[in-house]
Short mmCIF file of C-alpha atoms in Angstrom, two decimals:
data_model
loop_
_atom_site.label_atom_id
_atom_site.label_comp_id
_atom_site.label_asym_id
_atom_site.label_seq_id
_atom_site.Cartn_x
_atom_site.Cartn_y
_atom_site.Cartn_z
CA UNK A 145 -45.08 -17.51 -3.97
CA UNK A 146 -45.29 -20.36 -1.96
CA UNK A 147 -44.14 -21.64 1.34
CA UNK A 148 -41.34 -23.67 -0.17
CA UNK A 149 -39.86 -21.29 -2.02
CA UNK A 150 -36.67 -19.13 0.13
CA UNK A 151 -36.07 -16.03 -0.89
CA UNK A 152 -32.97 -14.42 -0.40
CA UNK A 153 -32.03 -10.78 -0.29
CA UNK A 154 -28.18 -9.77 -1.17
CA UNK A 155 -26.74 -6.40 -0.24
CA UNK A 156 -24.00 -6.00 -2.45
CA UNK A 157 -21.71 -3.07 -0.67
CA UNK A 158 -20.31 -0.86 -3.48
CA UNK A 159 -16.81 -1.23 -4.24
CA UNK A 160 -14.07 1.06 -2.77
CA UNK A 161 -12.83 3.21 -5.35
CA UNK A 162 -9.14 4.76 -6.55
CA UNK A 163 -9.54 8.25 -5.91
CA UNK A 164 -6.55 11.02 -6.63
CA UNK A 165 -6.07 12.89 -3.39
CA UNK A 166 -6.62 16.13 -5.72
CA UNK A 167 -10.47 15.09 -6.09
CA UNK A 168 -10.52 14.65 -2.17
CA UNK A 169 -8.25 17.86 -0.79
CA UNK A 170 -6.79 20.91 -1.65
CA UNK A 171 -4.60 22.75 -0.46
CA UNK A 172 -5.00 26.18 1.14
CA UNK A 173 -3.56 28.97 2.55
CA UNK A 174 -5.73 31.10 4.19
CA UNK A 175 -4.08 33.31 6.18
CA UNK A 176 -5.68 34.56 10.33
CA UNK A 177 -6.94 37.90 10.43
CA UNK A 178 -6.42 37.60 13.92
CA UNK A 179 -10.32 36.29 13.86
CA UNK A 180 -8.56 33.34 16.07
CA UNK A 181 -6.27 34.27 19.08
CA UNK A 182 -3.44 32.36 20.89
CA UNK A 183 -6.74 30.14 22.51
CA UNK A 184 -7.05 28.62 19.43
CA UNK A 185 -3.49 27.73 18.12
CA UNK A 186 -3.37 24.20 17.59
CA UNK A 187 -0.54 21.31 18.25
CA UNK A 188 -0.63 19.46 15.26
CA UNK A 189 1.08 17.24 16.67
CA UNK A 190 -1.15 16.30 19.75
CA UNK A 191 -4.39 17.48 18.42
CA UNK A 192 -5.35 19.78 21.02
CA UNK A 193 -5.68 23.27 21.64
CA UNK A 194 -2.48 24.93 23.10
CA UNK A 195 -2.55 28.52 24.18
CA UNK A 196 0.96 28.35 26.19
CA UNK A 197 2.85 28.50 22.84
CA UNK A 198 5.57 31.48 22.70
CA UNK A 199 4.05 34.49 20.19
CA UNK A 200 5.85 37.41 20.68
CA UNK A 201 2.91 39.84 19.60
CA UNK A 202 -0.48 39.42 18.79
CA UNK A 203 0.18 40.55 15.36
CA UNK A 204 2.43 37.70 14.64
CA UNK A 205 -0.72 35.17 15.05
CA UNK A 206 -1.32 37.03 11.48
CA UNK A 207 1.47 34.73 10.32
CA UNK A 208 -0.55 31.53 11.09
CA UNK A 209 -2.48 29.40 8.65
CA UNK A 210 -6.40 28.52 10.00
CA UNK A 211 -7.02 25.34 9.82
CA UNK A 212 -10.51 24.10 10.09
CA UNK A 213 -12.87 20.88 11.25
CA UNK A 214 -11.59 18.10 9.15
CA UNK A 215 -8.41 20.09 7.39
CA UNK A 216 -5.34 17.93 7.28
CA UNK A 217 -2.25 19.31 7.96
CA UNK A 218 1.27 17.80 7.32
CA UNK A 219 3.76 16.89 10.38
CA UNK A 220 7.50 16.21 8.96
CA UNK A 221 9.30 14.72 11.85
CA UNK A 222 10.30 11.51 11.56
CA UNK A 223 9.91 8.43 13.89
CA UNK A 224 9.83 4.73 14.44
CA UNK A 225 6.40 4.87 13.68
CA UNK A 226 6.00 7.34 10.73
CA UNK A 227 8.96 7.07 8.28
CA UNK A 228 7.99 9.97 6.19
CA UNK A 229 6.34 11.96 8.33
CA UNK A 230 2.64 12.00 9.07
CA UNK A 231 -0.69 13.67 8.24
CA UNK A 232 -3.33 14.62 10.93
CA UNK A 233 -6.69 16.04 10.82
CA UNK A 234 -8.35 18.50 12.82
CA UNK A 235 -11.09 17.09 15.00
CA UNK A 236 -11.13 19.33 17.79
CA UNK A 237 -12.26 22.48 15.86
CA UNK A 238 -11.45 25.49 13.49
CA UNK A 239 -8.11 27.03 14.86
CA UNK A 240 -4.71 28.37 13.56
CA UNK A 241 -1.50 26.10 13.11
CA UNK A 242 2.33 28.00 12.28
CA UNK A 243 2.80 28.86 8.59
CA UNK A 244 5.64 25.94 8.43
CA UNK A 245 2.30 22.97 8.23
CA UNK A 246 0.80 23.01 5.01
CA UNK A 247 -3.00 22.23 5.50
CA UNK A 248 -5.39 20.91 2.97
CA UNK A 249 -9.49 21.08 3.12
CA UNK A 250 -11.91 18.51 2.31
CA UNK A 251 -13.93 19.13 -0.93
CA UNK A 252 -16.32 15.80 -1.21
CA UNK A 253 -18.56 14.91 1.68
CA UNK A 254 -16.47 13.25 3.78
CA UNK A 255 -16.54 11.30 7.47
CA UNK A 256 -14.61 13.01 10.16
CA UNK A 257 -13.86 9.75 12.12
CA UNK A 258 -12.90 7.90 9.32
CA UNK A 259 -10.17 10.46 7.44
CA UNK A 260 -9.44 11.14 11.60
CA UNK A 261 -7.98 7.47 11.46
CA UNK A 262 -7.33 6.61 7.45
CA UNK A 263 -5.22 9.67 6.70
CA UNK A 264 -3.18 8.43 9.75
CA UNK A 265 -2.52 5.30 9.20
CA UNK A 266 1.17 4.38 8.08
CA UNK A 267 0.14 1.32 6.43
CA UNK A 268 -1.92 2.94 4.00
CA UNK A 269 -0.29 6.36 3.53
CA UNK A 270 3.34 4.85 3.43
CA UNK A 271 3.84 4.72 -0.05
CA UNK A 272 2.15 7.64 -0.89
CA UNK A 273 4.55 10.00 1.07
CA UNK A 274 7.30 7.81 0.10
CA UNK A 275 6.74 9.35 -3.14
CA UNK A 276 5.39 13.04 -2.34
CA UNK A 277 7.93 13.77 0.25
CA UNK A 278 11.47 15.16 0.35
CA UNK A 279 13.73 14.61 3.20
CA UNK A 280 15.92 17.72 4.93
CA UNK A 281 17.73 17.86 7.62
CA UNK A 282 15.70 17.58 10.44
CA UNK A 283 12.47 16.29 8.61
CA UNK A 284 10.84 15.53 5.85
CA UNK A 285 8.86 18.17 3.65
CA UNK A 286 6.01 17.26 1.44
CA UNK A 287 5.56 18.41 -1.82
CA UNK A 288 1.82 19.32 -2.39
CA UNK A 289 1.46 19.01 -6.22
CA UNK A 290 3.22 15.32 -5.55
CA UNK A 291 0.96 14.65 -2.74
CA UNK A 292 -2.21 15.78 -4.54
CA UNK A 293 -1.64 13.35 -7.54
CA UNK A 294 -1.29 10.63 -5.61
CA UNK A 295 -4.25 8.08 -5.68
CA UNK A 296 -5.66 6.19 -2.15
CA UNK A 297 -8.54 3.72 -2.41
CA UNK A 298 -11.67 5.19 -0.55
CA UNK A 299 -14.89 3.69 0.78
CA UNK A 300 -18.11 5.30 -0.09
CA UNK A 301 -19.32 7.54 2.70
CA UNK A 302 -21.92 5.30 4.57
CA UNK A 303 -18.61 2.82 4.74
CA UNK A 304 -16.74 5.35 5.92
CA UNK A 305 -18.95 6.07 8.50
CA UNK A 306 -19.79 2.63 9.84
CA UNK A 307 -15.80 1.84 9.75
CA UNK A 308 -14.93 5.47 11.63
CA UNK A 309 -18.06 4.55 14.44
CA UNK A 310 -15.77 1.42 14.38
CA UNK A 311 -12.36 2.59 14.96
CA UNK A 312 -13.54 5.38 17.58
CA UNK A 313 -15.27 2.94 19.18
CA UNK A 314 -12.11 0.68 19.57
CA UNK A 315 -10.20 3.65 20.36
CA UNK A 316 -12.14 4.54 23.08
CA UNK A 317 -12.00 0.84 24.90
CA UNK A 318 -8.04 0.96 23.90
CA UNK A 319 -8.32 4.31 26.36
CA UNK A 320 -10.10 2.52 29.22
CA UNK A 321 -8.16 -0.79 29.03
CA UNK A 322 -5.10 1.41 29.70
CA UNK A 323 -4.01 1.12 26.04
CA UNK A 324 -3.45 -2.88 26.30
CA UNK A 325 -4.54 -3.08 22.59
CA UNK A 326 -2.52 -0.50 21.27
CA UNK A 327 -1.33 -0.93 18.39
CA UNK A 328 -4.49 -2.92 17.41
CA UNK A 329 -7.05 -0.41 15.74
CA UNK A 330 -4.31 1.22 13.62
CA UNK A 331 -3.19 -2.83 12.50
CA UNK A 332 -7.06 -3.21 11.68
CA UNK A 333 -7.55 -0.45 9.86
CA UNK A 334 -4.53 -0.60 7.87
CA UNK A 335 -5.97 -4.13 6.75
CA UNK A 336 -9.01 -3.22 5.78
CA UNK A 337 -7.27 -0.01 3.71
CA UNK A 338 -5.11 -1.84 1.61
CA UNK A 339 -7.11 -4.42 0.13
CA UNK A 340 -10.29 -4.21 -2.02
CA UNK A 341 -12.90 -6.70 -1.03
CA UNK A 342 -15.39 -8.08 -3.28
CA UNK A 343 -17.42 -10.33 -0.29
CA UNK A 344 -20.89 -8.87 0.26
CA UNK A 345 -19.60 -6.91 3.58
CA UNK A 346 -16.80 -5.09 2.24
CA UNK A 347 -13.29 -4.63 3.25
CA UNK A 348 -14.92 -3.40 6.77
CA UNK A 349 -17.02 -6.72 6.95
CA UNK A 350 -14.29 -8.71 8.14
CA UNK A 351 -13.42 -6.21 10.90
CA UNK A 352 -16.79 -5.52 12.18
CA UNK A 353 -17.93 -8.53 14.18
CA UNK A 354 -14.95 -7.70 16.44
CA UNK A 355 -16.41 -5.60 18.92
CA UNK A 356 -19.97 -7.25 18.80
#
């Protein structure tokens, strides 16, 4: 090889793939043998540990699903933000949640921070709980065998984790700027979640220069 000859090196990120939800989740019910006490009941809502929750009896906390690192559970109520309802994962640790969420656990190797923020998002999960939810009076109810057929497109896991680095990165600045952005990482995200790239960066390599 000479000096006048360039070479050039390509990195060619593999493409994001149409994945059924059932090859990502399922769904479980595993009841608490009391192994987790009212410490550990988790607001699915809020993501955080809330012991102050009314339980009659000790015994009753047999009633509660566990839900652990990285399970997704399913919050009905409707708002201006979540049409359908939304799902949320666990992040902060294995707990217990009321029998009325249903909860589904990982089975592929998966990024926390990027499911924390994908799984989320309203822009990508719209249509899917548009069609594997049912509405009732007060909220909406999802049908797992509905939700579970559905099909998402999904990065492969080093993507995931370079885009979840991302987004908790962002989220974090969004915290210290007093939320002045918000809005902005789940806009972003919701971008890159929707569309399949074929550029040599991926869908995340239009987002990623952002924060540089």
């Amino acid at each position: 090889m000479d000096g006048n000859t360039a070479v050039f090196l390509v990195l060619i990120a593999p493409a994001w793939e149409q994945r059924k939800l059932g090859e990502l989740y399922k769904e479980v019910s595993e009841k608490n043998d009391l192994t987790y006490g009212r410490d550990r009941i988790i607001s699915v809502a809020h993501m955080y540990f809330n012991p102050v929750v009314y339980v009659t009896e000790d015994d009753y906390l047999k009633t509660y699903n566990v839900m652990r690192l990285g399970d997704i559970a399913f919050e009905g109520n409707r708002s201006k933000n979540f049409a359908h309802g939304r799902l949320v994962e666990n992040t902060i640790g294995d707990g217990i949640v009321s029998h009325v969420f249903k909860v589904f656990r990982p089975i592929q190797p998966f990024d926390l921070m990027y499911w924390k923020y994908s799984i989320n998002n309203e822009k990508a999960m719209k249509d899917v709980l548009t069609r594997s939810t049912k509405a009732s009076t007060m909220m909406h109810e999802l049908v797992a065998k509905d939700f579970l057929n559905e099909e998402i497109v999904v990065p492969p896991l080093e993507e995931q984790r370079q885009i979840g680095v991302f987004f908790d990165r962002l989220d974090t600045l969004i915290t210290l700027h007093q939320r002045k952005y918000c809005g902005v990482a789940s806009w972003m995200l919701g971008v890159a979640l929707v569309r399949l790239s074929s550029e040599s960066d991926g869908a995340f390599g239009e987002m990623k220069h952002v924060l540089q």
